[in-house]
């Protein structure tokens, strides 16, 4: 019998306070993220996608763990870890702050929340930032406490997210600006609520730090949004690729530098901040890159999935079998009617800042396709790709 393998769940592979709700409400697939369960699919990735773009979803993103850095040297440690200048960041702000090591290699790409002077949360992607931060603090004898508090973010995403949040938390929700947060009362607790989230459909993230009240909140959100067609959901591969939201571990890894991943905007070249990676990144910036993350768009028959001819290494090959680069993510976009992919392209296959470039790809089924190489974030209209605005 050929049944799909399943994931054996133990304590080591942690649940969130919402996992049982998410299972009741129809999650059909999970991934493991920070040693924790993260749902990836409910009805189907495509129908979850259209629902997210039209209504509102509640996401169990408890796997986005918080690494808390607190104490007199907290500011110093956080600034060491990221080359983004944090000196002007006020309390109550979120900043996307990619972390890199002394070679400029990516460690993680968290959202950093400044709770107070010398008190930060790094809301991390999938890698052990806790150990990295503890190691740095210990080796440099910094006066900080580094820990992973019990906080499970809950995201409310979609065009009707604000309406739902107002019903649950009141009109003050409207005053929270993009990438800001403030404590909001709920059933005797106060949860930090930010206007943020891993989609471009708009919405909020609630940093739940009480499991029991968190589940009460979860149920209230689902009940209060019945007429808004609220559903349990999760980060959606189609939506995040169309929106060019990169995934650490998929599109970019610890084998790539921050510049190779195209995160230049979060590295201030001139400003001398005390970061571990600053010197290496400045050096690489002037030397030029050997590879760089690009988007690929192409049209191919159903057989186009996957485009990697080397499933172990995830390489994408050209007509003669030459390795073009490492495949990141790939998905069919039902809105743009194209395959979208990211690839860490080797230098000889692209020219920086030039016009339209194409590359011939080998498909896993033996066929070939011409793909257009696009800079990230994707700009579909500039590439002459029109959106179909209605669901199929
Ligand atoms: N929310 C929270 N934690 C997270 C994520 C999140 N941890 C893991 C992962 N996602 C971290 N990665 C990202 C990547 C992009 C964004 C957020 C988290 C993002 N970017 C905005 C954009 O691209 O428009 C804004 C970036 C900026 O200008 O600062 O939202 O989603 N809690």
GROMACS .gro file of C-alpha atoms and ligand atoms in nm:
model
  424
    1UNK     CA    1   0.000   0.000   0.000
    2UNK     CA    2   0.132   0.344  -0.086
    3UNK     CA    3   0.023   0.580   0.190
    4UNK     CA    4   0.183   0.920   0.242
    5UNK     CA    5   0.430   0.932   0.530
    6UNK     CA    6   0.304   1.118   0.834
    7UNK     CA    7   0.482   1.326   1.095
    8UNK     CA    8   0.535   1.151   1.430
    9UNK     CA    9   0.452   1.414   1.690
   10UNK     CA   10   0.629   1.413   2.026
   11UNK     CA   11   0.710   1.674   2.289
   12UNK     CA   12   1.031   1.755   2.107
   13UNK     CA   13   0.820   1.869   1.814
   14UNK     CA   14   0.623   2.128   2.000
   15UNK     CA   15   0.254   2.212   1.966
   16UNK     CA   16   0.113   2.560   2.026
   17UNK     CA   17  -0.191   2.641   2.241
   18UNK     CA   18  -0.386   2.659   1.913
   19UNK     CA   19  -0.271   2.336   1.748
   20UNK     CA   20  -0.577   2.136   1.855
   21UNK     CA   21  -0.811   2.409   1.726
   22UNK     CA   22  -0.626   2.424   1.396
   23UNK     CA   23  -0.657   2.046   1.358
   24UNK     CA   24  -1.031   2.058   1.439
   25UNK     CA   25  -1.071   2.334   1.183
   26UNK     CA   26  -0.928   2.132   0.900
   27UNK     CA   27  -0.550   2.174   0.870
   28UNK     CA   28  -0.434   1.912   0.619
   29UNK     CA   29  -0.058   1.974   0.633
   30UNK     CA   30   0.198   2.095   0.884
   31UNK     CA   31   0.563   2.181   0.860
   32UNK     CA   32   0.820   2.200   1.138
   33UNK     CA   33   0.948   2.549   1.217
   34UNK     CA   34   1.166   2.628   1.517
   35UNK     CA   35   1.102   2.271   1.639
   36UNK     CA   36   0.730   2.353   1.646
   37UNK     CA   37   0.425   2.271   1.436
   38UNK     CA   38   0.323   2.528   1.175
   39UNK     CA   39   0.015   2.456   0.959
   40UNK     CA   40   0.071   2.504   0.584
   41UNK     CA   41  -0.258   2.408   0.420
   42UNK     CA   42  -0.630   2.384   0.490
   43UNK     CA   43  -0.864   2.331   0.189
   44UNK     CA   44  -0.591   2.359  -0.074
   45UNK     CA   45  -0.313   2.611  -0.117
   46UNK     CA   46  -0.507   2.771  -0.403
   47UNK     CA   47  -0.846   2.798  -0.234
   48UNK     CA   48  -0.678   2.914   0.091
   49UNK     CA   49  -0.510   3.181  -0.125
   50UNK     CA   50  -0.831   3.323  -0.278
   51UNK     CA   51  -0.999   3.321   0.062
   52UNK     CA   52  -0.706   3.512   0.217
   53UNK     CA   53  -0.721   3.776  -0.060
   54UNK     CA   54  -1.099   3.824  -0.021
   55UNK     CA   55  -1.185   3.773   0.347
   56UNK     CA   56  -0.996   3.729   0.675
   57UNK     CA   57  -0.803   3.443   0.834
   58UNK     CA   58  -0.670   3.366   1.181
   59UNK     CA   59  -0.324   3.211   1.166
   60UNK     CA   60  -0.150   3.003   1.432
   61UNK     CA   61   0.204   3.133   1.382
   62UNK     CA   62   0.312   3.036   1.733
   63UNK     CA   63   0.621   2.884   1.570
   64UNK     CA   64   0.754   3.235   1.510
   65UNK     CA   65   0.933   3.218   1.844
   66UNK     CA   66   1.048   3.523   2.036
   67UNK     CA   67   1.411   3.543   2.142
   68UNK     CA   68   1.410   3.791   2.426
   69UNK     CA   69   1.722   3.998   2.489
   70UNK     CA   70   1.708   4.208   2.802
   71UNK     CA   71   1.956   4.380   3.030
   72UNK     CA   72   2.214   4.663   3.022
   73UNK     CA   73   2.394   4.523   2.711
   74UNK     CA   74   2.079   4.426   2.516
   75UNK     CA   75   2.103   4.713   2.268
   76UNK     CA   76   2.465   4.629   2.201
   77UNK     CA   77   2.396   4.257   2.141
   78UNK     CA   78   2.100   4.314   1.910
   79UNK     CA   79   2.299   4.569   1.707
   80UNK     CA   80   2.589   4.323   1.683
   81UNK     CA   81   2.362   4.068   1.529
   82UNK     CA   82   2.212   4.288   1.254
   83UNK     CA   83   2.380   4.535   1.015
   84UNK     CA   84   2.059   4.740   1.006
   85UNK     CA   85   2.095   5.065   1.202
   86UNK     CA   86   1.876   5.035   1.512
   87UNK     CA   87   1.992   5.354   1.683
   88UNK     CA   88   1.683   5.553   1.584
   89UNK     CA   89   1.427   5.284   1.664
   90UNK     CA   90   1.170   5.389   1.925
   91UNK     CA   91   0.988   5.175   2.177
   92UNK     CA   92   0.673   5.027   2.021
   93UNK     CA   93   0.831   4.980   1.678
   94UNK     CA   94   0.887   4.662   1.478
   95UNK     CA   95   1.182   4.647   1.237
   96UNK     CA   96   1.270   4.382   0.986
   97UNK     CA   97   1.628   4.311   1.094
   98UNK     CA   98   1.815   4.034   0.906
   99UNK     CA   99   2.088   3.877   1.122
  100UNK     CA  100   2.429   3.792   0.976
  101UNK     CA  101   2.758   3.654   1.108
  102UNK     CA  102   3.112   3.790   1.072
  103UNK     CA  103   3.127   3.661   0.711
  104UNK     CA  104   2.802   3.832   0.624
  105UNK     CA  105   2.625   3.495   0.608
  106UNK     CA  106   2.260   3.500   0.701
  107UNK     CA  107   2.164   3.363   1.044
  108UNK     CA  108   1.791   3.447   1.036
  109UNK     CA  109   1.560   3.731   0.928
  110UNK     CA  110   1.345   3.826   1.226
  111UNK     CA  111   1.112   4.112   1.296
  112UNK     CA  112   1.269   4.290   1.593
  113UNK     CA  113   1.033   4.449   1.845
  114UNK     CA  114   1.165   4.716   2.080
  115UNK     CA  115   0.966   4.667   2.403
  116UNK     CA  116   1.172   4.922   2.601
  117UNK     CA  117   1.527   5.054   2.614
  118UNK     CA  118   1.747   4.745   2.641
  119UNK     CA  119   1.452   4.509   2.602
  120UNK     CA  120   1.395   4.343   2.265
  121UNK     CA  121   1.210   4.051   2.114
  122UNK     CA  122   1.344   3.896   1.795
  123UNK     CA  123   1.045   3.730   1.628
  124UNK     CA  124   1.241   3.471   1.439
  125UNK     CA  125   1.222   3.260   1.125
  126UNK     CA  126   1.335   2.897   1.135
  127UNK     CA  127   1.683   2.871   1.293
  128UNK     CA  128   1.823   2.851   1.646
  129UNK     CA  129   1.880   3.219   1.718
  130UNK     CA  130   1.848   3.146   2.090
  131UNK     CA  131   2.176   2.950   2.080
  132UNK     CA  132   2.353   3.206   1.860
  133UNK     CA  133   2.256   3.492   2.092
  134UNK     CA  134   2.348   3.298   2.406
  135UNK     CA  135   2.684   3.205   2.255
  136UNK     CA  136   2.768   3.564   2.163
  137UNK     CA  137   2.656   3.695   2.503
  138UNK     CA  138   2.853   3.433   2.686
  139UNK     CA  139   3.174   3.465   2.483
  140UNK     CA  140   3.173   3.845   2.514
  141UNK     CA  141   3.063   3.839   2.879
  142UNK     CA  142   2.770   4.070   2.807
  143UNK     CA  143   2.531   4.170   3.082
  144UNK     CA  144   2.211   4.036   2.921
  145UNK     CA  145   1.950   3.770   2.975
  146UNK     CA  146   1.870   3.572   2.661
  147UNK     CA  147   1.566   3.343   2.672
  148UNK     CA  148   1.273   3.217   2.473
  149UNK     CA  149   0.960   3.332   2.657
  150UNK     CA  150   0.629   3.148   2.611
  151UNK     CA  151   0.482   3.374   2.346
  152UNK     CA  152   0.277   3.246   2.054
  153UNK     CA  153   0.195   3.500   1.783
  154UNK     CA  154  -0.152   3.480   1.634
  155UNK     CA  155  -0.194   3.659   1.302
  156UNK     CA  156  -0.519   3.805   1.166
  157UNK     CA  157  -0.469   3.861   0.794
  158UNK     CA  158  -0.679   3.965   0.497
  159UNK     CA  159  -0.876   4.269   0.376
  160UNK     CA  160  -1.136   4.228   0.653
  161UNK     CA  161  -0.874   4.193   0.930
  162UNK     CA  162  -0.920   4.546   1.065
  163UNK     CA  163  -1.299   4.505   1.084
  164UNK     CA  164  -1.261   4.181   1.282
  165UNK     CA  165  -0.995   4.327   1.515
  166UNK     CA  166  -1.213   4.634   1.587
  167UNK     CA  167  -1.499   4.403   1.688
  168UNK     CA  168  -1.276   4.220   1.933
  169UNK     CA  169  -1.042   4.493   2.064
  170UNK     CA  170  -1.234   4.816   1.989
  171UNK     CA  171  -1.170   5.121   1.775
  172UNK     CA  172  -0.821   5.185   1.919
  173UNK     CA  173  -0.699   4.915   1.682
  174UNK     CA  174  -0.729   5.167   1.399
  175UNK     CA  175  -0.462   5.388   1.558
  176UNK     CA  176  -0.192   5.120   1.532
  177UNK     CA  177   0.024   5.210   1.233
  178UNK     CA  178   0.215   4.967   1.009
  179UNK     CA  179   0.499   4.796   1.196
  180UNK     CA  180   0.401   4.952   1.532
  181UNK     CA  181   0.263   4.769   1.831
  182UNK     CA  182   0.091   4.849   2.159
  183UNK     CA  183  -0.050   4.647   2.448
  184UNK     CA  184  -0.423   4.581   2.409
  185UNK     CA  185  -0.642   4.445   2.691
  186UNK     CA  186  -0.834   4.119   2.649
  187UNK     CA  187  -1.005   3.911   2.921
  188UNK     CA  188  -0.778   4.035   3.198
  189UNK     CA  189  -0.455   4.008   2.994
  190UNK     CA  190  -0.265   4.259   2.784
  191UNK     CA  191  -0.125   4.132   2.457
  192UNK     CA  192   0.108   4.328   2.232
  193UNK     CA  193  -0.074   4.385   1.903
  194UNK     CA  194   0.117   4.494   1.591
  195UNK     CA  195  -0.001   4.591   1.245
  196UNK     CA  196   0.215   4.342   1.058
  197UNK     CA  197   0.213   3.989   0.923
  198UNK     CA  198   0.353   3.759   0.661
  199UNK     CA  199   0.114   3.855   0.381
  200UNK     CA  200   0.051   4.173   0.186
  201UNK     CA  201  -0.325   4.152   0.239
  202UNK     CA  202  -0.308   4.370   0.551
  203UNK     CA  203  -0.361   4.267   0.910
  204UNK     CA  204  -0.230   4.230   1.262
  205UNK     CA  205  -0.024   4.007   1.484
  206UNK     CA  206  -0.117   3.942   1.846
  207UNK     CA  207   0.169   3.832   2.069
  208UNK     CA  208  -0.019   3.593   2.298
  209UNK     CA  209   0.168   3.526   2.625
  210UNK     CA  210  -0.104   3.340   2.814
  211UNK     CA  211  -0.206   3.007   2.663
  212UNK     CA  212  -0.552   2.980   2.821
  213UNK     CA  213  -0.661   3.337   2.747
  214UNK     CA  214  -0.503   3.297   2.403
  215UNK     CA  215  -0.738   3.012   2.320
  216UNK     CA  216  -1.032   3.224   2.448
  217UNK     CA  217  -0.916   3.499   2.212
  218UNK     CA  218  -0.884   3.251   1.926
  219UNK     CA  219  -1.244   3.138   1.975
  220UNK     CA  220  -1.374   3.495   2.006
  221UNK     CA  221  -1.202   3.588   1.676
  222UNK     CA  222  -1.359   3.291   1.497
  223UNK     CA  223  -1.707   3.362   1.644
  224UNK     CA  224  -1.698   3.739   1.592
  225UNK     CA  225  -1.600   3.698   1.227
  226UNK     CA  226  -1.866   3.448   1.118
  227UNK     CA  227  -2.037   3.698   0.885
  228UNK     CA  228  -1.695   3.808   0.752
  229UNK     CA  229  -1.634   3.445   0.652
  230UNK     CA  230  -1.337   3.419   0.887
  231UNK     CA  231  -1.143   3.092   0.872
  232UNK     CA  232  -0.842   2.932   1.029
  233UNK     CA  233  -0.553   2.982   0.786
  234UNK     CA  234  -0.177   2.994   0.761
  235UNK     CA  235   0.100   3.168   0.566
  236UNK     CA  236   0.021   3.093   0.204
  237UNK     CA  237   0.287   2.996  -0.050
  238UNK     CA  238   0.111   3.156  -0.348
  239UNK     CA  239   0.038   3.485  -0.172
  240UNK     CA  240   0.384   3.520  -0.023
  241UNK     CA  241   0.556   3.445  -0.354
  242UNK     CA  242   0.338   3.694  -0.545
  243UNK     CA  243   0.418   3.944  -0.267
  244UNK     CA  244   0.793   3.858  -0.276
  245UNK     CA  245   0.806   3.775   0.096
  246UNK     CA  246   1.119   3.562   0.121
  247UNK     CA  247   1.142   3.256   0.344
  248UNK     CA  248   1.462   3.184   0.537
  249UNK     CA  249   1.558   2.820   0.476
  250UNK     CA  250   1.371   2.814   0.145
  251UNK     CA  251   1.469   3.115  -0.067
  252UNK     CA  252   1.774   3.210   0.137
  253UNK     CA  253   1.989   3.001   0.370
  254UNK     CA  254   2.286   3.024   0.602
  255UNK     CA  255   2.508   2.949   0.296
  256UNK     CA  256   2.426   3.291   0.150
  257UNK     CA  257   2.520   3.641   0.253
  258UNK     CA  258   2.272   3.915   0.322
  259UNK     CA  259   2.375   4.090  -0.002
  260UNK     CA  260   2.343   3.772  -0.211
  261UNK     CA  261   1.989   3.746  -0.073
  262UNK     CA  262   1.918   4.099  -0.199
  263UNK     CA  263   1.858   4.240   0.148
  264UNK     CA  264   2.074   4.548   0.076
  265UNK     CA  265   1.793   4.777   0.187
  266UNK     CA  266   1.841   4.656   0.544
  267UNK     CA  267   2.214   4.726   0.549
  268UNK     CA  268   2.324   5.086   0.572
  269UNK     CA  269   2.651   5.087   0.380
  270UNK     CA  270   2.775   5.426   0.502
  271UNK     CA  271   2.656   5.427   0.856
  272UNK     CA  272   2.910   5.273   1.092
  273UNK     CA  273   2.708   5.064   1.332
  274UNK     CA  274   2.878   4.809   1.554
  275UNK     CA  275   2.762   4.495   1.377
  276UNK     CA  276   2.944   4.165   1.336
  277UNK     CA  277   2.879   4.154   0.963
  278UNK     CA  278   2.939   4.515   0.860
  279UNK     CA  279   3.302   4.481   0.747
  280UNK     CA  280   3.247   4.158   0.552
  281UNK     CA  281   2.940   4.303   0.380
  282UNK     CA  282   3.117   4.628   0.284
  283UNK     CA  283   3.402   4.420   0.141
  284UNK     CA  284   3.165   4.202  -0.057
  285UNK     CA  285   2.977   4.509  -0.176
  286UNK     CA  286   3.288   4.656  -0.336
  287UNK     CA  287   3.419   4.320  -0.468
  288UNK     CA  288   3.086   4.230  -0.632
  289UNK     CA  289   2.871   3.921  -0.591
  290UNK     CA  290   2.936   3.567  -0.718
  291UNK     CA  291   2.566   3.483  -0.702
  292UNK     CA  292   2.243   3.665  -0.633
  293UNK     CA  293   1.882   3.584  -0.558
  294UNK     CA  294   1.648   3.650  -0.851
  295UNK     CA  295   1.291   3.576  -0.941
  296UNK     CA  296   1.206   3.354  -1.238
  297UNK     CA  297   0.877   3.363  -1.424
  298UNK     CA  298   0.777   3.125  -1.697
  299UNK     CA  299   0.489   2.940  -1.854
  300UNK     CA  300   0.512   2.568  -1.896
  301UNK     CA  301   0.272   2.279  -1.907
  302UNK     CA  302   0.174   2.090  -1.591
  303UNK     CA  303   0.497   1.895  -1.609
  304UNK     CA  304   0.692   2.202  -1.506
  305UNK     CA  305   0.677   2.117  -1.137
  306UNK     CA  306   0.940   2.088  -1.007
  307UNK     CA  307   1.200   2.268  -1.215
  308UNK     CA  308   1.489   2.133  -1.015
  309UNK     CA  309   1.664   1.846  -1.189
  310UNK     CA  310   1.857   1.767  -0.871
  311UNK     CA  311   1.611   1.717  -0.586
  312UNK     CA  312   1.887   1.653  -0.330
  313UNK     CA  313   2.082   1.974  -0.386
  314UNK     CA  314   1.791   2.165  -0.535
  315UNK     CA  315   1.992   2.286  -0.834
  316UNK     CA  316   1.838   2.430  -1.148
  317UNK     CA  317   2.014   2.333  -1.470
  318UNK     CA  318   2.047   2.482  -1.815
  319UNK     CA  319   2.023   2.326  -2.163
  320UNK     CA  320   2.359   2.147  -2.138
  321UNK     CA  321   2.310   2.035  -1.779
  322UNK     CA  322   2.520   2.321  -1.640
  323UNK     CA  323   2.421   2.434  -1.290
  324UNK     CA  324   2.253   2.774  -1.300
  325UNK     CA  325   2.193   2.803  -0.929
  326UNK     CA  326   1.999   2.681  -0.629
  327UNK     CA  327   1.620   2.677  -0.649
  328UNK     CA  328   1.440   2.855  -0.367
  329UNK     CA  329   1.062   2.824  -0.382
  330UNK     CA  330   0.838   2.755  -0.678
  331UNK     CA  331   0.464   2.795  -0.721
  332UNK     CA  332   0.198   2.841  -0.987
  333UNK     CA  333   0.037   3.182  -0.957
  334UNK     CA  334  -0.333   3.162  -1.042
  335UNK     CA  335  -0.351   3.544  -1.052
  336UNK     CA  336  -0.062   3.602  -1.293
  337UNK     CA  337  -0.098   3.271  -1.476
  338UNK     CA  338   0.275   3.207  -1.457
  339UNK     CA  339   0.508   2.983  -1.262
  340UNK     CA  340   0.700   3.189  -1.007
  341UNK     CA  341   1.029   3.079  -0.858
  342UNK     CA  342   1.329   3.220  -0.678
  343UNK     CA  343   1.679   3.105  -0.766
  344UNK     CA  344   2.023   3.189  -0.627
  345UNK     CA  345   2.169   3.250  -0.972
  346UNK     CA  346   2.542   3.212  -1.041
  347UNK     CA  347   2.715   3.528  -1.164
  348UNK     CA  348   2.771   3.425  -1.525
  349UNK     CA  349   2.396   3.391  -1.587
  350UNK     CA  350   2.293   3.747  -1.504
  351UNK     CA  351   2.405   4.104  -1.560
  352UNK     CA  352   2.329   4.344  -1.273
  353UNK     CA  353   2.084   4.625  -1.348
  354UNK     CA  354   2.038   4.532  -1.712
  355UNK     CA  355   1.713   4.501  -1.905
  356UNK     CA  356   1.515   4.187  -1.957
  357UNK     CA  357   1.720   3.868  -1.932
  358UNK     CA  358   1.614   3.514  -1.997
  359UNK     CA  359   1.755   3.173  -1.927
  360UNK     CA  360   1.672   2.830  -2.065
  361UNK     CA  361   1.582   2.586  -1.787
  362UNK     CA  362   1.576   2.210  -1.778
  363UNK     CA  363   1.261   2.070  -1.621
  364UNK     CA  364   1.250   1.765  -1.398
  365UNK     CA  365   1.040   1.582  -1.661
  366UNK     CA  366   1.316   1.631  -1.921
  367UNK     CA  367   1.159   1.925  -2.103
  368UNK     CA  368   1.299   2.276  -2.144
  369UNK     CA  369   1.149   2.619  -2.089
  370UNK     CA  370   1.256   2.978  -2.137
  371UNK     CA  371   1.228   3.170  -1.811
  372UNK     CA  372   1.248   3.545  -1.761
  373UNK     CA  373   1.490   3.654  -1.489
  374UNK     CA  374   1.340   3.934  -1.279
  375UNK     CA  375   1.486   4.133  -0.991
  376UNK     CA  376   1.311   4.092  -0.655
  377UNK     CA  377   1.063   4.209  -0.539
  378UNK     CA  378   0.863   4.098  -0.844
  379UNK     CA  379   0.721   4.387  -1.044
  380UNK     CA  380   0.470   4.208  -1.263
  381UNK     CA  381   0.331   4.508  -1.449
  382UNK     CA  382   0.683   4.623  -1.543
  383UNK     CA  383   0.745   4.272  -1.674
  384UNK     CA  384   0.427   4.298  -1.882
  385UNK     CA  385   0.245   4.032  -1.680
  386UNK     CA  386  -0.121   4.114  -1.623
  387UNK     CA  387  -0.321   4.009  -1.320
  388UNK     CA  388  -0.649   3.822  -1.347
  389UNK     CA  389  -0.840   3.974  -1.058
  390UNK     CA  390  -1.113   3.716  -1.016
  391UNK     CA  391  -1.084   3.373  -0.863
  392UNK     CA  392  -1.113   3.080  -1.096
  393LIG     N1  393   0.586   3.808   1.176
  393LIG     C1  394   0.649   3.784   1.293
  393LIG     N2  395   0.758   3.708   1.299
  393LIG     C2  396   0.807   3.651   1.186
  393LIG     C3  397   0.747   3.675   1.061
  393LIG     C4  398   0.633   3.756   1.058
  393LIG     N3  399   0.917   3.573   1.192
  393LIG     C5  400   0.955   3.494   1.079
  393LIG     C6  401   0.935   3.565   0.947
  393LIG     N4  402   0.800   3.621   0.945
  393LIG     C7  403   1.037   3.674   0.933
  393LIG     N5  404   1.044   3.727   0.798
  393LIG     C8  405   0.975   3.839   0.756
  393LIG     C9  406   0.990   3.884   0.627
  393LIG    C10  407   0.923   3.997   0.583
  393LIG    C11  408   0.837   4.062   0.669
  393LIG    C12  409   0.819   4.017   0.794
  393LIG    C13  410   0.889   3.905   0.840
  393LIG    C14  411   0.763   4.186   0.628
  393LIG     N6  412   0.820   4.269   0.542
  393LIG    C15  413   0.755   4.391   0.502
  393LIG    C16  414   0.764   4.406   0.351
  393LIG     O1  415   0.840   4.334   0.288
  393LIG     O2  416   0.690   4.489   0.300
  393LIG    C17  417   0.814   4.514   0.568
  393LIG    C18  418   0.963   4.517   0.573
  393LIG    C19  419   1.015   4.654   0.618
  393LIG     O3  420   1.011   4.746   0.537
  393LIG     O4  421   1.061   4.669   0.732
  393LIG     O5  422   0.654   4.212   0.675
  393LIG     O6  423   0.570   3.780   0.953
  393LIG     N7  424   0.600   3.838   1.404
   0.00000   0.00000   0.00000
